[in-house]
Coordinates of C-alpha atoms in Angstrom, one line a residue:
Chain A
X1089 CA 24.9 -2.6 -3.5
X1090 CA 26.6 -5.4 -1.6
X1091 CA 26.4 -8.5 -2.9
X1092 CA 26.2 -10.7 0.0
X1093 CA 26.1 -14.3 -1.8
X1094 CA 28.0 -15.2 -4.9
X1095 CA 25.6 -15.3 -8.3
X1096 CA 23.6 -18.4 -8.9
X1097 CA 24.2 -20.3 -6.1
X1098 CA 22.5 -23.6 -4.9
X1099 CA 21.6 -23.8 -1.3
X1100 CA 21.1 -26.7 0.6
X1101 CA 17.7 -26.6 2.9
X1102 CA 20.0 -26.1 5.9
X1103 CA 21.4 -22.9 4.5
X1104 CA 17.6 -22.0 3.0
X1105 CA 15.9 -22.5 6.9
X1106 CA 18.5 -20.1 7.8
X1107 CA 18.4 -17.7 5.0
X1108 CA 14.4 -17.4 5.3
X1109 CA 15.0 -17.3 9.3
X1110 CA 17.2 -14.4 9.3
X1111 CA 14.9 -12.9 6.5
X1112 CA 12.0 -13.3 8.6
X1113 CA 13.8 -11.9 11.9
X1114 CA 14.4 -8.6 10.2
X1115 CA 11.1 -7.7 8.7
X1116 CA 9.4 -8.3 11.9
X1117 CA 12.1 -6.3 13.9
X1118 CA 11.7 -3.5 11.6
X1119 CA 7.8 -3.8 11.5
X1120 CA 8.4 -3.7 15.4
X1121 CA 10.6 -0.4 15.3
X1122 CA 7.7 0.9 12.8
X1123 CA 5.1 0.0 15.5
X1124 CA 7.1 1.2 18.6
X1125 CA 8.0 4.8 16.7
X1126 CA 3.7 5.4 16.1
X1127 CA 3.4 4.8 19.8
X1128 CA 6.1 6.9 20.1
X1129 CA 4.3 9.9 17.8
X1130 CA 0.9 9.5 18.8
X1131 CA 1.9 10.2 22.4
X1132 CA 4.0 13.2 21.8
X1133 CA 1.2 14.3 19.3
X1134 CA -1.8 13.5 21.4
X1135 CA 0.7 15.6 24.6
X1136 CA 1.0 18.4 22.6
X1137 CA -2.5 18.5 21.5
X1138 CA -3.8 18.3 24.9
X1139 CA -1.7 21.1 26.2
X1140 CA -2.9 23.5 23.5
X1141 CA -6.5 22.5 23.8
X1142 CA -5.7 23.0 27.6
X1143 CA -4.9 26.6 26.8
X1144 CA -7.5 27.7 24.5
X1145 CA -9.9 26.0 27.0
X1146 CA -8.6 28.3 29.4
X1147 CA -8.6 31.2 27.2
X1148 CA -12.2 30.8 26.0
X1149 CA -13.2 30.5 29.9
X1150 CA -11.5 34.0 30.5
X1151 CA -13.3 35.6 27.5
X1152 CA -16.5 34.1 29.1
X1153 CA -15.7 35.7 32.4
X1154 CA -15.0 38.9 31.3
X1155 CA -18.4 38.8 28.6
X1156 CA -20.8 37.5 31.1
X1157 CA -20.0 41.1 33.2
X1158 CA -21.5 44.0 31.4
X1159 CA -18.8 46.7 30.1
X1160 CA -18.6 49.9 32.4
X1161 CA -18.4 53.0 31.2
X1162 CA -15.1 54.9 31.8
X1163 CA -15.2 56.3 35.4
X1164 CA -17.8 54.7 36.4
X1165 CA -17.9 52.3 40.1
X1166 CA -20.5 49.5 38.8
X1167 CA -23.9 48.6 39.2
X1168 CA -26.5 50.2 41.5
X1169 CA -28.7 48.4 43.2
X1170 CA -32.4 48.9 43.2
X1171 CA -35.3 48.0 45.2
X1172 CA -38.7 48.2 44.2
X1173 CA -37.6 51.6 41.9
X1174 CA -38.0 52.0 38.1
X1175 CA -34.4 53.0 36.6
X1176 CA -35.9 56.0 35.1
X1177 CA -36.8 57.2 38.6
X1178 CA -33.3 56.3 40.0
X1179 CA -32.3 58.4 37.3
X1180 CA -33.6 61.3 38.0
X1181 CA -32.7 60.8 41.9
X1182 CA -29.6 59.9 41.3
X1183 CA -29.5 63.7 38.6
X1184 CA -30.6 65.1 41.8
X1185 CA -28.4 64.3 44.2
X1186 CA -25.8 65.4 42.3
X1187 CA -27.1 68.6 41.6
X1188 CA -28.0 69.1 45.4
X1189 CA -24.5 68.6 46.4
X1190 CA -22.7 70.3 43.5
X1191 CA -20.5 67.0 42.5
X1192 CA -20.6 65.5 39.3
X1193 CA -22.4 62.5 38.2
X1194 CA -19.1 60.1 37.8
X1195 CA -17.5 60.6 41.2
X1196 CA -20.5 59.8 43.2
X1197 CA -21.1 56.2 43.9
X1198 CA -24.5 55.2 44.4
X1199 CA -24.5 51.7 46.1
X1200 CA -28.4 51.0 46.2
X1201 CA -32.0 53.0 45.6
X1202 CA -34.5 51.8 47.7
X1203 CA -38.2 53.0 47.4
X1204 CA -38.9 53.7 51.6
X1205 CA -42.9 55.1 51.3
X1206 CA -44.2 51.6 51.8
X1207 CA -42.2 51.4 55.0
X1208 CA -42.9 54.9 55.9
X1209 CA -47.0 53.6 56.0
Chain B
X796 CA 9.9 -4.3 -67.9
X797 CA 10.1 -7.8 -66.7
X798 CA 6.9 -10.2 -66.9
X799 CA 5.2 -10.3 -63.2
X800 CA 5.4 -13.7 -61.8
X801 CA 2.6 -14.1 -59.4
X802 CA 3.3 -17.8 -58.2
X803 CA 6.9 -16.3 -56.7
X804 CA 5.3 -13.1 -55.3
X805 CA 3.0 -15.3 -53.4
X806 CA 5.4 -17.7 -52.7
X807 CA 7.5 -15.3 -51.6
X808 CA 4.6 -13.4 -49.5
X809 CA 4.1 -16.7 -47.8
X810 CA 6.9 -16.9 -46.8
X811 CA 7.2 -14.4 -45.1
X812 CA 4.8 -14.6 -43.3
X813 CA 4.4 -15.8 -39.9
X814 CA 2.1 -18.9 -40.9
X815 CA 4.8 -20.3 -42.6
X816 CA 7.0 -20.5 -39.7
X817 CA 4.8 -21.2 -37.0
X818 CA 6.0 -23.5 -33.8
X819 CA 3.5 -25.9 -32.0
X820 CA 4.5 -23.7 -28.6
X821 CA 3.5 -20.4 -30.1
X822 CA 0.4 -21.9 -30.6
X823 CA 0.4 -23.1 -26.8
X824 CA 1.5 -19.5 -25.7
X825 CA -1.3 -17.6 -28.2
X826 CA -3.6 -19.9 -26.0
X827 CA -2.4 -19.2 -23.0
X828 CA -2.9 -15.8 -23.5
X829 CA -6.3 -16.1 -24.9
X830 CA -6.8 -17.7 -21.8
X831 CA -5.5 -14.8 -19.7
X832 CA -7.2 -12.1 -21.7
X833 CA -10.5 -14.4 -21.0
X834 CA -10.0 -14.3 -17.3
X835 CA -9.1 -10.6 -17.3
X836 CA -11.8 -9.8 -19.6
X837 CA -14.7 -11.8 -18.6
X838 CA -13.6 -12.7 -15.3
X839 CA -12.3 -9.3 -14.0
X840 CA -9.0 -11.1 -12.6
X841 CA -7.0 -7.9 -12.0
X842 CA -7.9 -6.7 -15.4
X843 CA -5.9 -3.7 -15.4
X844 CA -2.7 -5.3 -15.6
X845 CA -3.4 -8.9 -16.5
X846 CA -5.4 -7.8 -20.0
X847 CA -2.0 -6.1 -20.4
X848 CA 0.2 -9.0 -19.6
X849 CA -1.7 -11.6 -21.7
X850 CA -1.5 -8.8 -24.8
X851 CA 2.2 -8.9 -24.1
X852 CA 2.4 -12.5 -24.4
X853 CA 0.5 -12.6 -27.4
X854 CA 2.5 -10.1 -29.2
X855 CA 5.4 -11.6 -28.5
X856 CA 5.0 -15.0 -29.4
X857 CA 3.1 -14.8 -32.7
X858 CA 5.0 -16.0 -35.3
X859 CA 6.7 -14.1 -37.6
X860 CA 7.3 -11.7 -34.9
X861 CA 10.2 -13.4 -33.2
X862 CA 12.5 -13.3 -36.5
X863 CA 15.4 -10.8 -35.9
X864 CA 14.1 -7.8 -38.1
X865 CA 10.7 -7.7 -37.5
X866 CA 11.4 -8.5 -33.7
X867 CA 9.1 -6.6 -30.9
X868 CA 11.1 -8.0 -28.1
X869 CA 14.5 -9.0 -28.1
X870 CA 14.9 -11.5 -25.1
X871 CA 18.7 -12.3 -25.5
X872 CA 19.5 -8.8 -25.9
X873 CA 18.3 -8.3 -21.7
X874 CA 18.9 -11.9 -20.3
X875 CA 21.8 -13.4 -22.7
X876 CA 25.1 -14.3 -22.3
X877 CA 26.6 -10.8 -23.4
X878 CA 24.1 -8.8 -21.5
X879 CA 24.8 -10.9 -18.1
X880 CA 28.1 -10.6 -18.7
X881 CA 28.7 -7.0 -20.0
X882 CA 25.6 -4.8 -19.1
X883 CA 22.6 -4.2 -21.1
X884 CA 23.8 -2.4 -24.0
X885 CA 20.7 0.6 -23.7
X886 CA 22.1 2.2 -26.9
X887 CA 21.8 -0.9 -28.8
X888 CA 18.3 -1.2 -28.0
X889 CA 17.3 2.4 -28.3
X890 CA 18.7 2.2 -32.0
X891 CA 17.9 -1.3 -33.0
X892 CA 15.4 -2.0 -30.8
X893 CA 11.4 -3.0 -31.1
X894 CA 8.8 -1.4 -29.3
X895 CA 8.9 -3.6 -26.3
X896 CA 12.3 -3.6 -26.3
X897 CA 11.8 0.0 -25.7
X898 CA 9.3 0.0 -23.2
X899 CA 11.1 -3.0 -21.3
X900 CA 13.8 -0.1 -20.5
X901 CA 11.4 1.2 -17.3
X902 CA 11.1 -2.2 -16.4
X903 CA 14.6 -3.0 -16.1
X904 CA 16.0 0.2 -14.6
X905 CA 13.0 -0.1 -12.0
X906 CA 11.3 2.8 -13.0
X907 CA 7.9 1.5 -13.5
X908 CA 7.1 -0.3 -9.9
X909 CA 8.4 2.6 -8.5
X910 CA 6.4 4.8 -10.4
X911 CA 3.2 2.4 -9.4
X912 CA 4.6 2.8 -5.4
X913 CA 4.1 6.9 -5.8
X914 CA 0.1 5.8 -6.7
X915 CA 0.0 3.1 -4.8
X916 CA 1.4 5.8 -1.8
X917 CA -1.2 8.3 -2.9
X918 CA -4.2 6.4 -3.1
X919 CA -3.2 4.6 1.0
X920 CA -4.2 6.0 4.0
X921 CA -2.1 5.0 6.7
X922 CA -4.6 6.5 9.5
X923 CA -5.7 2.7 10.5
X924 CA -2.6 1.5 10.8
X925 CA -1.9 4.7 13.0
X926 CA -4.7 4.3 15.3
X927 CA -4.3 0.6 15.6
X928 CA -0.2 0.1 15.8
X929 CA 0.0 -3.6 16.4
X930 CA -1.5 -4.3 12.7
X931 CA 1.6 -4.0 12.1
X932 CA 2.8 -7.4 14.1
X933 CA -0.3 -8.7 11.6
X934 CA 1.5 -7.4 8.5
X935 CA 5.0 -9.1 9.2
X936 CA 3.6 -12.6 10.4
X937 CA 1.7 -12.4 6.3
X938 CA 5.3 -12.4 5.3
X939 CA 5.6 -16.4 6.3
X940 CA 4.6 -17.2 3.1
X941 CA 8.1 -15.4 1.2
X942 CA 9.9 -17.6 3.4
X943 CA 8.4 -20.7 3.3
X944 CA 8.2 -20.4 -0.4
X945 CA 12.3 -19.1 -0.5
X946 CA 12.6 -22.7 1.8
X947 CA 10.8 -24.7 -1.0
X948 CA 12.0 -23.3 -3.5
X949 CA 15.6 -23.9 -2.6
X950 CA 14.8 -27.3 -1.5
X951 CA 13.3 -27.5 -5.4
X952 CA 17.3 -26.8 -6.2
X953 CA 16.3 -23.2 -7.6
X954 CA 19.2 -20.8 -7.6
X955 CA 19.0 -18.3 -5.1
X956 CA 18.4 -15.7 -7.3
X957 CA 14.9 -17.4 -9.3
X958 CA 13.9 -18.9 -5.1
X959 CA 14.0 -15.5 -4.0
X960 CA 11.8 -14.2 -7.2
X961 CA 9.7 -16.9 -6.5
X962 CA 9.2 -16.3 -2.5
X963 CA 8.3 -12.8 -2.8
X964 CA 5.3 -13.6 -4.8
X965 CA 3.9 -14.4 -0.9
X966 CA 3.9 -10.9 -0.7
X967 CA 1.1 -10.4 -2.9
X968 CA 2.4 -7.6 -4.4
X969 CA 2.7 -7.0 -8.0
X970 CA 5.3 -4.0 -8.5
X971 CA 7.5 -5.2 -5.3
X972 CA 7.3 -8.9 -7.1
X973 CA 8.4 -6.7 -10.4
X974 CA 11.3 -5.1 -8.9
X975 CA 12.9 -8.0 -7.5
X976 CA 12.2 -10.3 -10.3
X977 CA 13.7 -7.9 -12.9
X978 CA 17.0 -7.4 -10.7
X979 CA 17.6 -11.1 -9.9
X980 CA 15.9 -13.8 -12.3
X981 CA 14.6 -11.8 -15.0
X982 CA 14.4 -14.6 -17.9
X983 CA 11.7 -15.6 -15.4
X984 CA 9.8 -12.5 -15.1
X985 CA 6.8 -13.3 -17.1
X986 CA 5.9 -16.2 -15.2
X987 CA 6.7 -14.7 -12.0
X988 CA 4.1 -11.4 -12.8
X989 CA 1.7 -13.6 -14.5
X990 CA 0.6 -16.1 -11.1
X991 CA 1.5 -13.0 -8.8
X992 CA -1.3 -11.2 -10.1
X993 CA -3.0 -14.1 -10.7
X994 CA -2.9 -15.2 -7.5
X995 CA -3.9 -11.6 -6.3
X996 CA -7.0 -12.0 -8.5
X997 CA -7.5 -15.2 -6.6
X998 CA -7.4 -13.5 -3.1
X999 CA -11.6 -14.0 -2.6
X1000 CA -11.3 -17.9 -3.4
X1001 CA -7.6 -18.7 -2.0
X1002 CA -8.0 -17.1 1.6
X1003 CA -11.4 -17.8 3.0
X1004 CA -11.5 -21.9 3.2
X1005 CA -7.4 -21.0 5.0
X1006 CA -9.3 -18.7 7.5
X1007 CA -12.2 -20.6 8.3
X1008 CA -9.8 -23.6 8.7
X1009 CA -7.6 -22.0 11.6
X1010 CA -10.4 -20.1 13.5
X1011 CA -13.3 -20.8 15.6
X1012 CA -16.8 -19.4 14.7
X1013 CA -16.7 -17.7 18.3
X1014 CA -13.3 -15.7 17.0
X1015 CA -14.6 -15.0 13.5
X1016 CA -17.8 -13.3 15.2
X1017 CA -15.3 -10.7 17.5
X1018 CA -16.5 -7.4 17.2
X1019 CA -13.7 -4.8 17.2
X1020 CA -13.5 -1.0 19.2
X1021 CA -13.6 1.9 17.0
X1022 CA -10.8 3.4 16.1
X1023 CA -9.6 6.3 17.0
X1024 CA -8.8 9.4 14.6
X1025 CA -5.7 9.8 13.4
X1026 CA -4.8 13.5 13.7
X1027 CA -3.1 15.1 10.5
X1028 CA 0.6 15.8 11.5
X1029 CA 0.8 11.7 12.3
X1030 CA 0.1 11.4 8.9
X1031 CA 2.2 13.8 7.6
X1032 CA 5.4 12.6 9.6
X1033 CA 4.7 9.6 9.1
X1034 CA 6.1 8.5 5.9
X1035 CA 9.0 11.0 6.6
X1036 CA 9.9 8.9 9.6
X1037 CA 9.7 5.2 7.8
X1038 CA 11.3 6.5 5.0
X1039 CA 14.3 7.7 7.0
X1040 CA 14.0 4.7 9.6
X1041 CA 13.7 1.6 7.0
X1042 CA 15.9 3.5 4.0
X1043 CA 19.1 3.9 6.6
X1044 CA 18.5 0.3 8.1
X1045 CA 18.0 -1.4 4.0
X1046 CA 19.2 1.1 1.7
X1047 CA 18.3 -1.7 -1.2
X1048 CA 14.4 -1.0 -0.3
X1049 CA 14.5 2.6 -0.8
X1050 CA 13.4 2.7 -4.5
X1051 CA 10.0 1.4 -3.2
X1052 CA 9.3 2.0 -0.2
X1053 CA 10.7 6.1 -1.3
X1054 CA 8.6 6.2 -3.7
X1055 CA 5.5 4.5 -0.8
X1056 CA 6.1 7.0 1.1
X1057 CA 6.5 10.2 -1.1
X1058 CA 3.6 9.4 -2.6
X1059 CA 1.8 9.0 0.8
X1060 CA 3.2 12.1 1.5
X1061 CA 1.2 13.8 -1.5
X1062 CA -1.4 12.6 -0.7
X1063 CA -1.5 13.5 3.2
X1064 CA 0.6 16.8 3.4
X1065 CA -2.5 19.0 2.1
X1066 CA -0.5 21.1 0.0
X1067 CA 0.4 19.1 -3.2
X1068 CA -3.2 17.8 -4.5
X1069 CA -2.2 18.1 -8.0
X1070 CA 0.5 16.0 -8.1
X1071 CA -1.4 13.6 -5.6
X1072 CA -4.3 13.5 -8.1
X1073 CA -1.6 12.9 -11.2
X1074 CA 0.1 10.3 -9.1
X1075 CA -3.1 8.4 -8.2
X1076 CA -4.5 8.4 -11.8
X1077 CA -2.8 9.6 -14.8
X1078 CA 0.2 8.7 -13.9
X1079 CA -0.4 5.0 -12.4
X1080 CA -3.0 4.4 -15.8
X1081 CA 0.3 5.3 -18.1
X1082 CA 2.5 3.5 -15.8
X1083 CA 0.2 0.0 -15.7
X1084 CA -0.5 0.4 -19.3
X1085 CA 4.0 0.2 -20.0
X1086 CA 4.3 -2.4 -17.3
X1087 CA 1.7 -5.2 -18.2
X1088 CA 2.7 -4.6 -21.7
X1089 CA 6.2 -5.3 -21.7
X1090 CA 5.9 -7.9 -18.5
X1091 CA 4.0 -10.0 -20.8
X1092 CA 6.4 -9.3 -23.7
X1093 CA 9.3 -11.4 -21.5
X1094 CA 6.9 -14.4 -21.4
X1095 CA 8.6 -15.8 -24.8
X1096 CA 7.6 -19.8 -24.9
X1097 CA 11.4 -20.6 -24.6
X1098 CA 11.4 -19.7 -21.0
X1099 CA 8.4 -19.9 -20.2
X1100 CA 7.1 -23.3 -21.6
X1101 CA 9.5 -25.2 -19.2
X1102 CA 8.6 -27.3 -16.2
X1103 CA 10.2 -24.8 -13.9
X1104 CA 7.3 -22.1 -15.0
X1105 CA 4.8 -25.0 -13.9
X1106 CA 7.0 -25.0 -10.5
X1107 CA 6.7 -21.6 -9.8
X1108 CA 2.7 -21.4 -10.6
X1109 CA 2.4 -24.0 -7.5
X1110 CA 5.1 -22.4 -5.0
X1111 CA 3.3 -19.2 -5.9
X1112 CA 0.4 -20.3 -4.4
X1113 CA 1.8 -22.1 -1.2
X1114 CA 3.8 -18.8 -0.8
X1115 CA -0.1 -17.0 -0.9
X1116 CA -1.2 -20.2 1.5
X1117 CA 1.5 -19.3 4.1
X1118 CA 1.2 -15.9 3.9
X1119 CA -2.8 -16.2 4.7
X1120 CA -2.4 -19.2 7.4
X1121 CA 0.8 -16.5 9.0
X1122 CA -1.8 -13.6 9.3
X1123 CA -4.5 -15.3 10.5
X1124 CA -2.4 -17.5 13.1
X1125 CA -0.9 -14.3 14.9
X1126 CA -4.5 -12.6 14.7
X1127 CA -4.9 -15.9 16.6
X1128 CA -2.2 -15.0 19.2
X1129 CA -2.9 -11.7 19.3
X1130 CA -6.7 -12.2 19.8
X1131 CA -5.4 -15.0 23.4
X1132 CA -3.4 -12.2 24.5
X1133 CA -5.9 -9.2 24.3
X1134 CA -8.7 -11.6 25.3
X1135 CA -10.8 -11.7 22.3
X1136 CA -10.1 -7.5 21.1
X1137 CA -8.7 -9.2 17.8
X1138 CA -10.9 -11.0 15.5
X1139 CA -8.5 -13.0 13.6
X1140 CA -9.7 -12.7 10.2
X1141 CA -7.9 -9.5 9.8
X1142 CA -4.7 -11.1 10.1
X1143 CA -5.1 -12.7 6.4
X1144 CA -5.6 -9.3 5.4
X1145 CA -1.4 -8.6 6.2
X1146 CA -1.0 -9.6 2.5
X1147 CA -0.2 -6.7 0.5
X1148 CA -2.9 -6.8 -2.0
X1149 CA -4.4 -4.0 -0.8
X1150 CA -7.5 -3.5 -0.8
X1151 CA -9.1 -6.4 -1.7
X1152 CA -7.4 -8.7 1.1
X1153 CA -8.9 -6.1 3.3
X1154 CA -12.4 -6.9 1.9
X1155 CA -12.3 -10.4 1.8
X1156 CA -11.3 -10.5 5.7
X1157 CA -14.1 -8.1 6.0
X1158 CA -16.8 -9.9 4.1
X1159 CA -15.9 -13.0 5.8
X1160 CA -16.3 -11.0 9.3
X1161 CA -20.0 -9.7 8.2
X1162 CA -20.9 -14.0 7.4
X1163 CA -20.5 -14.8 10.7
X1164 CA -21.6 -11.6 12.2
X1165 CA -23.8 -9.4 10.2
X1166 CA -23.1 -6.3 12.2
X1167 CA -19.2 -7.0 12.3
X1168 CA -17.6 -4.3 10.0
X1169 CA -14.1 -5.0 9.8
X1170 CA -13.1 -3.0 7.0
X1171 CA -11.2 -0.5 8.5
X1172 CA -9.7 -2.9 10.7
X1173 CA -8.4 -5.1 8.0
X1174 CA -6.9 -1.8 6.3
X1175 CA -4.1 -1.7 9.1
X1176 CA -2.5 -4.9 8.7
X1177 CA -3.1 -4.6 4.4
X1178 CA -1.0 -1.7 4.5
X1179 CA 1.4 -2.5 6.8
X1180 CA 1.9 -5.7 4.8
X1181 CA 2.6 -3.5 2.1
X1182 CA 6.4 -2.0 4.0
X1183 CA 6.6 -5.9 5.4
X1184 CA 6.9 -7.0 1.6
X1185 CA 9.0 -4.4 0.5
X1186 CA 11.4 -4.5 3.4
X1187 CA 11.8 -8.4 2.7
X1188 CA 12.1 -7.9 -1.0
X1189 CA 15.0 -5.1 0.2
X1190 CA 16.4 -8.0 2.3
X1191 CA 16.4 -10.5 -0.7
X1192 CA 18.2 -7.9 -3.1
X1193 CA 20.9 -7.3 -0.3
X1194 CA 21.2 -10.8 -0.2
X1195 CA 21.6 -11.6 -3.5

């Protein structure tokens, strides 16, 4: 270490004033430096935290998105819309059509059932 | 065989004794430490180091213990002529020397307030001084008092060396006071650890009549916004950063505030709990058990019975006065410029002593405002006080 002031010397309270001024000075410069670099670090912290929260947020909306939809079976065109017709009936019309026009179940595409007798009366 | 002569085998067993050779100031020094161990004892002023102390004291000033053979502590052989002027001669003292002698060794190199810094850095958590920055602005105006006390003490016509182990008892901190004490007046050491941690014992009686005198009932009843959580990787970088920020700037405070920090970082990095938990307990209890020991051992009643030990006690505790009045009158300041965010009190809490500076600027908080809690408040400028002390006590040694 550097010693700055010879051993065992006497100031006079000029020389102290300045001494404990200087002294003084530097702890609250670096104390200021401390408090300017934690700014510093909680921004970049709080940034980068924000942006990966961001991220999952979006990723977690995706997954909803794609659960909320109910998974289709391979080869299949979606749901089929019916009105006023049990799904067991659709079924079984839907078997029948099939059979009728010799195609196979997965490359028709039924868009809606609709029961017709009461509008037939 | 020869006729046994009872009369010179007591005679001679008498003296050699201590009671033969006892000195009107070993009896004031066995008092004095009676009186210490009372207050630690009984008292509970800072007992884990201050029951130590006073033992030291004791041991070292009964008499018969002070004669060259039978010595525990050999004071000449760290502060005389031949040591000042050629080194401490270790070997000397590892051969020859008495138990305190032997224990003063971690004293003198430094390794026992730096040992205390690793708990003291273990058992601190910087998060509200994170989430609150500008504690730290409290924590540098509590250094005042160092300075004042450096000012009065010089004006006193102290050397530099014994003003500048007197001013950093402002700082309210035991090991730092230690370190700089041991480097630069250390025939004054015991008196110097013996009204810092008095002092520090003090804290709940010296500070509140300071902070009630500089603020207004309407400041003292501010209720302060939460603070915000601290996320982990600030804590984790942050004693890397101040280590490599103040070490570079003051290489002469990196014993201390190195060892701060590394312990902090123990503590706070998740991944080293062992060594945190040795480092916050069985290490620090060893650690306090060597230091107050051999502290006290230095307080022999030829140096310390002297009129300059009587002007230390009382610069001691205007150094704690302006340290208190410092805080408390930028908590002021800071409290005008946020209009009214900052309840003042805190700012007397930028003493080290942490945490019981902390709890008195709480306490006196929760008088004036039952629902004020100001504990974690008052933990930002505490431990920021605790890197404002040390980086003055780095300045002092690079002075001096």
């Amino acid at each position: 270490m550097i010693e700055l002031i010879a051993a065992n010397t006497k100031f006079t309270v000029p020389q102290g004033l300045l001494l404990a001024l200087v002294g003084f000075l530097l702890v609250i410069c670096v104390l200021f430096v401390l408090m300017g670099f934690i700014y510093l670090l909680s921004f970049i912290v709080r940034l980068i935290e924000n942006k990966r929260k961001a991220s999952t947020e979006t990723g977690k909306t995706e997954e909803k998105g794609s659960a909320g939809a109910p998974a289709l079976a391979p080869g299949s065109s979606g749901a089929v819309k019916l009105n006023n017709v049990d799904e067991r009936t659709a079924a079984m019309i839907m078997a029948i059509v099939a059979d009728e026009m010799q195609t196979p179940l997965n490359e028709l595409k039924f868009i809606s059932i609709k029961d017709v007798t009461e509008e037939a009366k | 065989m020869s006729a046994v002569n009872i009369g010179e085998i007591l005679k001679n067993l008498w003296a050699g004794s201590g009671y033969s050779m006892i000195h009107w100031q070993q009896v004031i020094m066995i008092v004095i430490a009676c009186g210490l161990l009372f207050l630690g004892i009984a008292k509970k002023f800072e007992p884990l180091l201050l029951v130590g102390i006073a033992f030291g004291m004791l041991l070292t000033n009964l008499p018969g213990l002070n004669v060259e053979s039978a010595a525990l502590f050999h004071s000449e052989w760290w502060t005389g002529e031949a040591a000042v002027a050629n080194g401490v001669d270790y070997v000397n003292i590892l051969q020859h020397g008495g138990l305190l002698d032997v224990l003063y060794i971690g004293v003198k190199t430094g390794l026992y307030p730096c040992l205390i810094f690793i708990g003291v850095g273990a058992m601190t958590d910087f998060g509200p001084m994170l989430a609150n920055p500008k504690s730290l602005i409290l924590g540098a105006a509590a250094q005042l008092g160092i300075y004042m006390a450096l000012i009065l003490a010089i004006s006193v016509r102290f050397t530099g060396e014994v003003a500048a182990s007197v001013a950093i008892i402002g700082g309210a901190d035991g090991p730092t006071a230690i370190f700089v004490t041991k480097e630069l007046a250390p025939e004054r050491l015991g008196a110097i650890a013996i009204a810092a941690y008095s002092y520090m014992a003090l804290i709940p009686l010296i500070q509140p009549p300071i902070m009630r005198a500089l603020t207004t009932k309407k400041e003292r009843m501010i209720k302060m916004d939460q603070l915000r959580t601290v996320s982990k990787k600030e804590k984790i970088i942050f004693p890397i950063a101040v280590t490599i920020i103040t070490c570079v700037l003051l290489p002469s405070v990196a014993p201390l505030l190195g060892c701060l920090m590394f312990g902090n970082l123990l503590k706070e990095c998740g991944v080293t709990e062992r060594l945190s938990d040795t480092a916050q307990n069985a290490l620090m209890n060893i650690v306090t058990l060597f230091l107050g020991i051999s502290v006290g051992a230095t307080a022999q009643f030829e140096t310390f019975l002297t009129f300059d030990t009587l002007m230390i006690v009382g610069l001691g505790l205007l150094a704690f006065c302006f340290s208190t009045a410092g805080g408390v009158l930028m908590g002021k300041l800071m409290c005008f410029i946020t209009k009214g965010k900052i309840n003042p009190l805190i700012g007397a809490a930028g003493v080290s002593a942490v945490p019981m500076a902390a709890r008195v600027a709480h306490n006196e908080g929760k008088k004036w405002n039952p629902d004020n809690y100001l504990l974690m408040h008052a933990m930002g400028p505490n431990v920021a006080g605790v890197i404002g002390s040390a980086v003055a006590a780095g300045f002092l040694l690079a002075l001096f």
